[in-house]
Short mmCIF file of N, CA and C and ligand atoms in Angstrom, two decimals:
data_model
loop_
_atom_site.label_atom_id
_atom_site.label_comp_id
_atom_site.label_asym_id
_atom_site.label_seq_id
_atom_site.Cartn_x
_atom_site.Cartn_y
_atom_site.Cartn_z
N UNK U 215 71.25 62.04 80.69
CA UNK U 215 72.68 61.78 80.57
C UNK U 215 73.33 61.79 81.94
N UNK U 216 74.49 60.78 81.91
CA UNK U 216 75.26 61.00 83.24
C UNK U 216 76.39 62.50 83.38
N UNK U 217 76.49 63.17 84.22
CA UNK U 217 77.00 64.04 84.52
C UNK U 217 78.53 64.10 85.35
N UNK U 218 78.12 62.77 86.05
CA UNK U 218 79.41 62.29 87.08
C UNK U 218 80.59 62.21 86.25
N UNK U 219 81.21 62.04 85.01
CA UNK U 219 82.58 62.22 84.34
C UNK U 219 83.10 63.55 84.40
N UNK U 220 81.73 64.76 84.35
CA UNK U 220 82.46 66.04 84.55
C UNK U 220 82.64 66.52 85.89
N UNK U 221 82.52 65.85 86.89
CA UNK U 221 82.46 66.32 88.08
C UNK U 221 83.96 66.34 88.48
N UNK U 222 84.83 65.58 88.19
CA UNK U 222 86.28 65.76 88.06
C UNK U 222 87.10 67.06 87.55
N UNK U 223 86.47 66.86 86.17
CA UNK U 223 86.86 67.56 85.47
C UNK U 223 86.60 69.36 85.71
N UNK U 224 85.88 69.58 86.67
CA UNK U 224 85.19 70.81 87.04
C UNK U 224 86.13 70.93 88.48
N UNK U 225 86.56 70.24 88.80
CA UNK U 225 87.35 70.48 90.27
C UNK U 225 88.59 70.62 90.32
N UNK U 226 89.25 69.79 88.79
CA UNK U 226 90.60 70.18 87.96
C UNK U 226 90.52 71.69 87.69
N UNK U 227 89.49 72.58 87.23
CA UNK U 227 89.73 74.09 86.44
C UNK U 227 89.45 74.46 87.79
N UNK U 228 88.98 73.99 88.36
CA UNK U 228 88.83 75.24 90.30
C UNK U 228 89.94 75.35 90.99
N UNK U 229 90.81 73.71 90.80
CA UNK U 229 91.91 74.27 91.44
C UNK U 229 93.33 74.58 90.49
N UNK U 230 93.11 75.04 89.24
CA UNK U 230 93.88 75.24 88.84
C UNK U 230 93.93 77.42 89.11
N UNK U 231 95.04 77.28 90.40
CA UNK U 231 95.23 78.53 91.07
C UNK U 231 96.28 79.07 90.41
N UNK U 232 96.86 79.37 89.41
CA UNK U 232 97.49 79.85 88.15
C UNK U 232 96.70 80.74 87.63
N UNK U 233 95.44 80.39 87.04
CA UNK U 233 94.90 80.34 86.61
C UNK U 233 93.70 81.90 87.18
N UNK U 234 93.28 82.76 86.63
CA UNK U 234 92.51 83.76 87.15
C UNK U 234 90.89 83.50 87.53
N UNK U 235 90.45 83.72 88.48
CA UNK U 235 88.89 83.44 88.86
C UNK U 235 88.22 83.30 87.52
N UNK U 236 88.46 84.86 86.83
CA UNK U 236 87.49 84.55 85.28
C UNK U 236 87.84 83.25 84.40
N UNK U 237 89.14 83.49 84.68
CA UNK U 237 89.79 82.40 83.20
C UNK U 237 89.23 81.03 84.08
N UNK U 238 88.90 80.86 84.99
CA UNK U 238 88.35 79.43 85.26
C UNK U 238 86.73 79.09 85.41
N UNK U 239 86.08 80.72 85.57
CA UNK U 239 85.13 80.34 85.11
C UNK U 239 84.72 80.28 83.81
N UNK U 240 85.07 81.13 83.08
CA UNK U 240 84.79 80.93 81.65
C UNK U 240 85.54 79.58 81.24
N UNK U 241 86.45 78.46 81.88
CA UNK U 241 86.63 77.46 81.08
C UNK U 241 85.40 76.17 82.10
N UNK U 242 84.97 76.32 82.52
CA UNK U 242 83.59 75.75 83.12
C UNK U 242 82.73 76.05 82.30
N UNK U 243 82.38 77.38 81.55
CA UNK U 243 81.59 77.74 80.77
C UNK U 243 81.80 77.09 79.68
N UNK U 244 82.81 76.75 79.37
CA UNK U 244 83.25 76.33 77.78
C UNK U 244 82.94 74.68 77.79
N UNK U 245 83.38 74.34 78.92
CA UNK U 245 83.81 72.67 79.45
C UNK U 245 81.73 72.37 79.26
N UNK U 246 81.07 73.07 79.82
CA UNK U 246 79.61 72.36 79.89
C UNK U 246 78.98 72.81 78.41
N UNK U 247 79.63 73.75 77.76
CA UNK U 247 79.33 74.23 76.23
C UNK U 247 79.09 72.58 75.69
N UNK U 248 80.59 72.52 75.49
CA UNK U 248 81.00 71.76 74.58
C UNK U 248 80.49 70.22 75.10
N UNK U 249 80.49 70.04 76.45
CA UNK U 249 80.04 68.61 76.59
C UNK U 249 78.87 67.86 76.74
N UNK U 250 78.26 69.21 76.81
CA UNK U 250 76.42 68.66 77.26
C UNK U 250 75.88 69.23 76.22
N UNK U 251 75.08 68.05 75.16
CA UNK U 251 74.32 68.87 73.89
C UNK U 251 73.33 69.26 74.13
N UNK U 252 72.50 69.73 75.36
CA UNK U 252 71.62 70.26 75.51
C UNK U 252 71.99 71.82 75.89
N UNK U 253 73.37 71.88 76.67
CA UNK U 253 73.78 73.61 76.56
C UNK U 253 74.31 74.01 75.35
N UNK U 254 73.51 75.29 75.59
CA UNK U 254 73.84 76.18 74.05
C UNK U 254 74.40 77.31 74.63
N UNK U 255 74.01 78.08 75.68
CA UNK U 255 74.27 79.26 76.14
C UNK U 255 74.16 78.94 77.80
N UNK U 256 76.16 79.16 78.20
CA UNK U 256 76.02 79.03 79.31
C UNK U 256 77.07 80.20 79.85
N UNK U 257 76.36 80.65 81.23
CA UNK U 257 76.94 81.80 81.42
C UNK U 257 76.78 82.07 83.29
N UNK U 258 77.98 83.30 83.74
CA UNK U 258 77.37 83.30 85.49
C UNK U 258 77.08 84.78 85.13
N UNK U 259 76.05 84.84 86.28
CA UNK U 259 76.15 86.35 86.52
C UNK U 259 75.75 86.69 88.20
N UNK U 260 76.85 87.77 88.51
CA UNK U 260 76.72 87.99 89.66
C UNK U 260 76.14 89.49 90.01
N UNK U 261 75.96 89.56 91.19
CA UNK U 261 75.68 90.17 92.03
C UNK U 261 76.89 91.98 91.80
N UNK U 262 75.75 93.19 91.17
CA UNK U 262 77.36 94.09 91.09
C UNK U 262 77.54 95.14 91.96
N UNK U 263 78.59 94.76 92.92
CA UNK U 263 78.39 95.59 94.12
C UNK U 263 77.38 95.51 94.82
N UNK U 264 76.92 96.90 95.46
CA UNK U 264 76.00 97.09 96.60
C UNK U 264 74.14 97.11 96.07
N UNK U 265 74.26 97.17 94.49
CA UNK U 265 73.20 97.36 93.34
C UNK U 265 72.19 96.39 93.55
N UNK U 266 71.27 96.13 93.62
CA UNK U 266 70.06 95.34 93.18
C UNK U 266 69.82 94.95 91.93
N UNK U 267 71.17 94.73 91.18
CA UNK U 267 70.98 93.91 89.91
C UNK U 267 71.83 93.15 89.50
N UNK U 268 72.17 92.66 88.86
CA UNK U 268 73.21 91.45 88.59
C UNK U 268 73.66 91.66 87.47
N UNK U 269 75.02 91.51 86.98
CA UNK U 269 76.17 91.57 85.81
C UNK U 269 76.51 90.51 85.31
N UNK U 270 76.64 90.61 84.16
CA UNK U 270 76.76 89.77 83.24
C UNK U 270 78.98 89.30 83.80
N UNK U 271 79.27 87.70 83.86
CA UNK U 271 80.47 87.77 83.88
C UNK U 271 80.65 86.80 82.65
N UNK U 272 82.15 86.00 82.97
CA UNK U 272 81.80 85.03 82.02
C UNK U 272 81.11 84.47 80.83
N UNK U 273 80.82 84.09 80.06
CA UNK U 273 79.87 83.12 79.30
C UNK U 273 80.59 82.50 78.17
N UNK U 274 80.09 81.43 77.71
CA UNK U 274 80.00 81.00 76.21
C UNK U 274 78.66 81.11 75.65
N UNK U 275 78.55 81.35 74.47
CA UNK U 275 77.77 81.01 73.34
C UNK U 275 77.73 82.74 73.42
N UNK U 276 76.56 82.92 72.17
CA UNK U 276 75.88 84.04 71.75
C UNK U 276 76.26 85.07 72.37
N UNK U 277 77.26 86.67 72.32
CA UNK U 277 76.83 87.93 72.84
C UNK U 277 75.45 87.98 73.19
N UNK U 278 75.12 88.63 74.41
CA UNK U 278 73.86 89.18 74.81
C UNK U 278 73.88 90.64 75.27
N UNK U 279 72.54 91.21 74.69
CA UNK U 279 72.95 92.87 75.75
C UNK U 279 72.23 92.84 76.59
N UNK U 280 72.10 91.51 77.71
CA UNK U 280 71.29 91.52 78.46
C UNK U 280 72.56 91.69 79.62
N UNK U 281 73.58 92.80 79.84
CA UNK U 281 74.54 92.18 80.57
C UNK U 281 74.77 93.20 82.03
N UNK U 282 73.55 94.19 82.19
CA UNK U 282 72.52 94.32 83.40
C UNK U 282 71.29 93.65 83.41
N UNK U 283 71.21 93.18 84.66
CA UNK U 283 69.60 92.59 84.75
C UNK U 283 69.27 92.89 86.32
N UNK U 284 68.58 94.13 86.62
CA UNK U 284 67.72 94.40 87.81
C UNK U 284 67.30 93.09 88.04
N UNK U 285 67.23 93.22 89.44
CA UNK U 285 66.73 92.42 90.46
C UNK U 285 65.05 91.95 89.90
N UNK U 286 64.51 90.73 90.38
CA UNK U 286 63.32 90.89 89.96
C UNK U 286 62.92 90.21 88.46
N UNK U 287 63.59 90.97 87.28
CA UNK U 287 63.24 91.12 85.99
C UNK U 287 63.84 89.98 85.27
N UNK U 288 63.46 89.10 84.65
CA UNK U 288 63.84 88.10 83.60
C UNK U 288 63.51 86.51 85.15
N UNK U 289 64.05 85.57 84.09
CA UNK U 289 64.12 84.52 85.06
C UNK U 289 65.58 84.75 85.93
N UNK U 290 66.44 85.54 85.25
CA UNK U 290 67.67 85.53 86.16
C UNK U 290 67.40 86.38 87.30
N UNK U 291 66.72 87.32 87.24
CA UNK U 291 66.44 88.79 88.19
C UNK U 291 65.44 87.74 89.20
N UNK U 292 64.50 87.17 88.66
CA UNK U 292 63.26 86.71 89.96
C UNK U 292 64.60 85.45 90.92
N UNK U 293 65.80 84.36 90.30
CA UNK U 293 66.17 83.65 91.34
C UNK U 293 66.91 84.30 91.73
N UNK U 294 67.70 85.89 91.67
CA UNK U 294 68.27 86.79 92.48
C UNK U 294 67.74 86.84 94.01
N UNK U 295 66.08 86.68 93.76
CA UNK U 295 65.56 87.08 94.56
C UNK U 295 64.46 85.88 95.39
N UNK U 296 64.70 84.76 95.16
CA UNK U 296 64.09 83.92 95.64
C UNK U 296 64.75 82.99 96.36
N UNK U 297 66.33 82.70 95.51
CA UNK U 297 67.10 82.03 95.71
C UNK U 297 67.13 80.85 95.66
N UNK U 298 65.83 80.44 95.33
CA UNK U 298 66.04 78.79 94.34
C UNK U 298 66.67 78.64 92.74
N UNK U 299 66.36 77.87 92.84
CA UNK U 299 66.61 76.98 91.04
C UNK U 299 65.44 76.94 90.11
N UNK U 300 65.72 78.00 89.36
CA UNK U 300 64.46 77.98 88.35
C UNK U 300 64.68 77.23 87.01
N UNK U 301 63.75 76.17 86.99
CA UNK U 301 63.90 75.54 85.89
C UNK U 301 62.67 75.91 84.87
N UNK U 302 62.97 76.38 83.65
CA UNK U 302 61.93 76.49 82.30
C UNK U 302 62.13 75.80 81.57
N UNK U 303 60.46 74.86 81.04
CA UNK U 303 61.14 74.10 79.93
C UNK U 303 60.94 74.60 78.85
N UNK U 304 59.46 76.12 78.94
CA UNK U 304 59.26 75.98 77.68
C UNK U 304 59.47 77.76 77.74
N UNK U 305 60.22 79.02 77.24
CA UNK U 305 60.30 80.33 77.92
C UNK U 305 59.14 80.83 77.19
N UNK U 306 58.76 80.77 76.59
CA UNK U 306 57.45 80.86 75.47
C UNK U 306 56.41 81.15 76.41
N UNK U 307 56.38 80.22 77.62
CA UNK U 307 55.05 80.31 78.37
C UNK U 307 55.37 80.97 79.46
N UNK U 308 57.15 81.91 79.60
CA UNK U 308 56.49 83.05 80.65
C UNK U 308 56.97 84.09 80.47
N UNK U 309 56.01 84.66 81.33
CA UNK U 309 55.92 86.52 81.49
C UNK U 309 57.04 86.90 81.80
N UNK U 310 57.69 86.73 82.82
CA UNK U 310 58.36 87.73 83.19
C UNK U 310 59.84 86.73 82.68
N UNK U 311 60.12 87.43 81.40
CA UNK U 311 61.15 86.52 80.97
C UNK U 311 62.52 87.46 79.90
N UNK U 312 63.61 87.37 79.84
CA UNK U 312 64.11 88.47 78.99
C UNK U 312 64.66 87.68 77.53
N UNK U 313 64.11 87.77 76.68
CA UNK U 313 64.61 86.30 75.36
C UNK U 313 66.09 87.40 75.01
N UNK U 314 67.32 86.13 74.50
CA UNK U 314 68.19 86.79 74.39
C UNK U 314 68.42 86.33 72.76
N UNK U 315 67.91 85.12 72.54
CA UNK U 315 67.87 84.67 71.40
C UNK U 315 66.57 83.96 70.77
N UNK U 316 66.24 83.98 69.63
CA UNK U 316 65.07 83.60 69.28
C UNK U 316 65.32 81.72 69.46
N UNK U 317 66.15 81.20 69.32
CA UNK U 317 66.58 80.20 68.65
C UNK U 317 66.36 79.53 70.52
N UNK U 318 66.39 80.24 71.78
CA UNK U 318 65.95 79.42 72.74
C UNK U 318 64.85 79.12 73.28
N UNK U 319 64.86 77.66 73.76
CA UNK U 319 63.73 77.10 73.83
C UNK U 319 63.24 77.23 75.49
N UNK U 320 64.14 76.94 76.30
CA UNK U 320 64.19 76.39 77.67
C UNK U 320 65.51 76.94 78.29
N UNK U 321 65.29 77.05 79.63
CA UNK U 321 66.34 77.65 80.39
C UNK U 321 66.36 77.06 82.18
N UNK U 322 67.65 77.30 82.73
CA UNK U 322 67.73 77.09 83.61
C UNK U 322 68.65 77.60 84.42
N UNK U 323 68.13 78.22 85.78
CA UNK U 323 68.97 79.07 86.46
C UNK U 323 69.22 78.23 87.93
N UNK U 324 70.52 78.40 88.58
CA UNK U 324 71.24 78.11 89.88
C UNK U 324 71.78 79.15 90.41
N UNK U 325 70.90 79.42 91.89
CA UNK U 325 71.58 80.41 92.62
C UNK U 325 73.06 79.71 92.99
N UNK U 326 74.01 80.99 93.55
CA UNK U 326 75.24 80.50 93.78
C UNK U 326 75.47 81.39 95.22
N UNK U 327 75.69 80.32 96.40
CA UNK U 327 75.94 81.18 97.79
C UNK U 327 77.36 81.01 98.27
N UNK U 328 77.64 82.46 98.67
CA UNK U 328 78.89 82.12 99.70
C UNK U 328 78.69 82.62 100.77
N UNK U 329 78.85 81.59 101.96
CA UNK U 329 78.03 82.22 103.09
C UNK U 329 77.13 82.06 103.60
N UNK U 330 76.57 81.47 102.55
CA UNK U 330 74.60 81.73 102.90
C UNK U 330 74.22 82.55 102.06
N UNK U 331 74.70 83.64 101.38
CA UNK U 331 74.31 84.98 100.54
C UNK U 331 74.88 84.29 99.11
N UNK U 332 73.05 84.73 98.87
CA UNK U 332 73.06 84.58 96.76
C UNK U 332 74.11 85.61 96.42
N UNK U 333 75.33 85.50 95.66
CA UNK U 333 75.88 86.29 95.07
C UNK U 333 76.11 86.24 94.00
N UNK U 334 75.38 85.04 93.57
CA UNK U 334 75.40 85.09 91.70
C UNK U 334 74.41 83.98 91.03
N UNK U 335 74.57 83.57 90.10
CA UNK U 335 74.16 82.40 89.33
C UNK U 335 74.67 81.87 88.08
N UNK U 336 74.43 80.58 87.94
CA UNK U 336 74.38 80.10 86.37
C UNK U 336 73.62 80.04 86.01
N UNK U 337 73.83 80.55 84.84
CA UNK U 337 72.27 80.46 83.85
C UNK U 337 72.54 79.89 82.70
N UNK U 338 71.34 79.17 81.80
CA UNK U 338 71.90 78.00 81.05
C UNK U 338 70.59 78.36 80.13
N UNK U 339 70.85 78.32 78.69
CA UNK U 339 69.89 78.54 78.07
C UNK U 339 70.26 77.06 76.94
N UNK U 340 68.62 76.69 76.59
CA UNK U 340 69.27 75.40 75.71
C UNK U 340 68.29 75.62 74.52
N UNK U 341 68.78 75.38 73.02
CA UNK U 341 67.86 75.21 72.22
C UNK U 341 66.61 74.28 71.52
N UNK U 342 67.03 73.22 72.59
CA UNK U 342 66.22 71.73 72.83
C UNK U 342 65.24 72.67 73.65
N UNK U 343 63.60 72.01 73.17
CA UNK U 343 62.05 72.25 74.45
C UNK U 343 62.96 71.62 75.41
N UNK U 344 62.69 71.49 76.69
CA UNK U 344 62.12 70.67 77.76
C UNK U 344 63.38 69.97 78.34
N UNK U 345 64.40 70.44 78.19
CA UNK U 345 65.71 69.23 78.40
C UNK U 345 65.90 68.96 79.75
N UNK U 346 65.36 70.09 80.48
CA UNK U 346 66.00 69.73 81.98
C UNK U 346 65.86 68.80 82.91
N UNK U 347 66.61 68.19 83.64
CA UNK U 347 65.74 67.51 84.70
C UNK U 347 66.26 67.67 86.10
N UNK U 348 66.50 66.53 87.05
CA UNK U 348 66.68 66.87 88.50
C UNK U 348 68.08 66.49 88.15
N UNK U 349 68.59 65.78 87.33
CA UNK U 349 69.66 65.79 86.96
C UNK U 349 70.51 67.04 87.09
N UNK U 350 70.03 67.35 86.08
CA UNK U 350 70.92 68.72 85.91
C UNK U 350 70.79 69.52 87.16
N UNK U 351 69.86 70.09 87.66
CA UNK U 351 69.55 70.69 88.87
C UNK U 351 70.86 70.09 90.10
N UNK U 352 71.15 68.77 90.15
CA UNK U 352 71.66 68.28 90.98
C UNK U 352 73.34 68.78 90.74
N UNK U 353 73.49 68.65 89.37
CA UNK U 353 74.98 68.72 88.85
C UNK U 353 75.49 70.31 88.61
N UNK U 354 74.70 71.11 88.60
CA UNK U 354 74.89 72.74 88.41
C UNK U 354 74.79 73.16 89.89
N UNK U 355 74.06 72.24 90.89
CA UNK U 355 73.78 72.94 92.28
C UNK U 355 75.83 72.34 92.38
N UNK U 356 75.95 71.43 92.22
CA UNK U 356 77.74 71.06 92.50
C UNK U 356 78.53 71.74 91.73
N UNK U 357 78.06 71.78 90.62
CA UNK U 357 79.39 73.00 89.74
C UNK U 357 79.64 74.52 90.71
N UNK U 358 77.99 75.11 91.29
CA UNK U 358 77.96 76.44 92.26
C UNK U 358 78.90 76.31 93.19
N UNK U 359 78.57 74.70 94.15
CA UNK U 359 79.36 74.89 95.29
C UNK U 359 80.48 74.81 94.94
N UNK U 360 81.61 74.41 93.94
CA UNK U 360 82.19 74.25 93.53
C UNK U 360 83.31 75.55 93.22
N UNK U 361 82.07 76.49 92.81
CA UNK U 361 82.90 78.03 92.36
C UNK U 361 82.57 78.94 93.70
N UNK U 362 82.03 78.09 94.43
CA UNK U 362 81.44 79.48 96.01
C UNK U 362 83.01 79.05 96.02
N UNK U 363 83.26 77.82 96.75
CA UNK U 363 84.53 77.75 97.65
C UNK U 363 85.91 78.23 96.39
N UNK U 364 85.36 78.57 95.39
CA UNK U 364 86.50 79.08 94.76
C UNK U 364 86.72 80.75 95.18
N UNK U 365 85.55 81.01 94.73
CA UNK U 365 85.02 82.48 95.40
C UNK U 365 85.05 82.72 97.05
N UNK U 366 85.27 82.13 98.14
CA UNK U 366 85.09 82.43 99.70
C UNK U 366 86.54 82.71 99.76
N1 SME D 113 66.78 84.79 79.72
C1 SME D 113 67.36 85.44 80.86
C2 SME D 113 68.24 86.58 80.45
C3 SME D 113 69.65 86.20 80.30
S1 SME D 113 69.98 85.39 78.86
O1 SME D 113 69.34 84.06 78.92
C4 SME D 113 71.60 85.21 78.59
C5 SME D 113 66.27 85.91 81.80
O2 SME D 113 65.08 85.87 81.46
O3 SME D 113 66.61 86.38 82.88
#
């Protein structure tokens, strides 16, 4: 799918400065909910404080009580710490993984820098196998930069 119609539309809720850091990320959260049928569960989580683990902020879809995640642990904890883009198509086939729902198939995480320093991510869980592609990778790496310079 093309992505370029929401790329507007994602730079409208960033600069809407009325508007509270959360309340604009959670309507980014809602905006890629509702428009991409491959997200089911989309959510950021950052960096909490001085801690080596990351907090749950924002999200749509499903409650999770996944809303500490040490450094390291799940696919969100290992791109804490690698600082790439982890794409899964299938979570079934890995180890070090934290399931939040049975009903997901595939996932995908984007570090988010300000600075140069990972201080958070999106994480995207979909109930479709295999949906991801460089696509998406390309359009979530722009939604990040998008919320760094909201965040700097
Ligand atoms: N599956 C993630 C945990 C977060 S939930 O997807 C909301 C992981 O393995 O890190």
């Amino acid at each position: 799918m093309t992505f370029d119609p929401l790329k507007p539309q994602i730079k409208t809720i960033i600069n809407q400065t009325t508007a509270s850091t959360n309340e604009r990320l959670l309507s980014i959260c809602s905006l890629l909910e509702q428009q991409i049928p491959h997200y089911n569960w989309v959510g950021f989580y950052f960096k909490n404080g001085d801690k080596n683990e990351l907090k749950l902020g924002p999200y749509v879809g499903a409650p999770t009580d996944h809303t500490i995640i040490p450094f390291g642990k799940g696919i969100c904890g290992q791109v804490a710490v690698s600082n790439k883009n982890f794409v899964v198509p299938d979570v079934s086939a890995q180890d070090n993984y934290i399931a939040c729902s049975i009903n997901v198939k595939a996932e995908i995480v984007i570090p988010l820098f300000v600075n140069g320093e990972n201080i958070g991510q999106i994480d995207i869980d979909s109930n479709t196998a295999d949906p991801f592609t460089a696509e998406d990778e390309r359009f979530l790496e722009f939604v990040c930069e998008e919320v760094a310079m909201m965040l700097a």
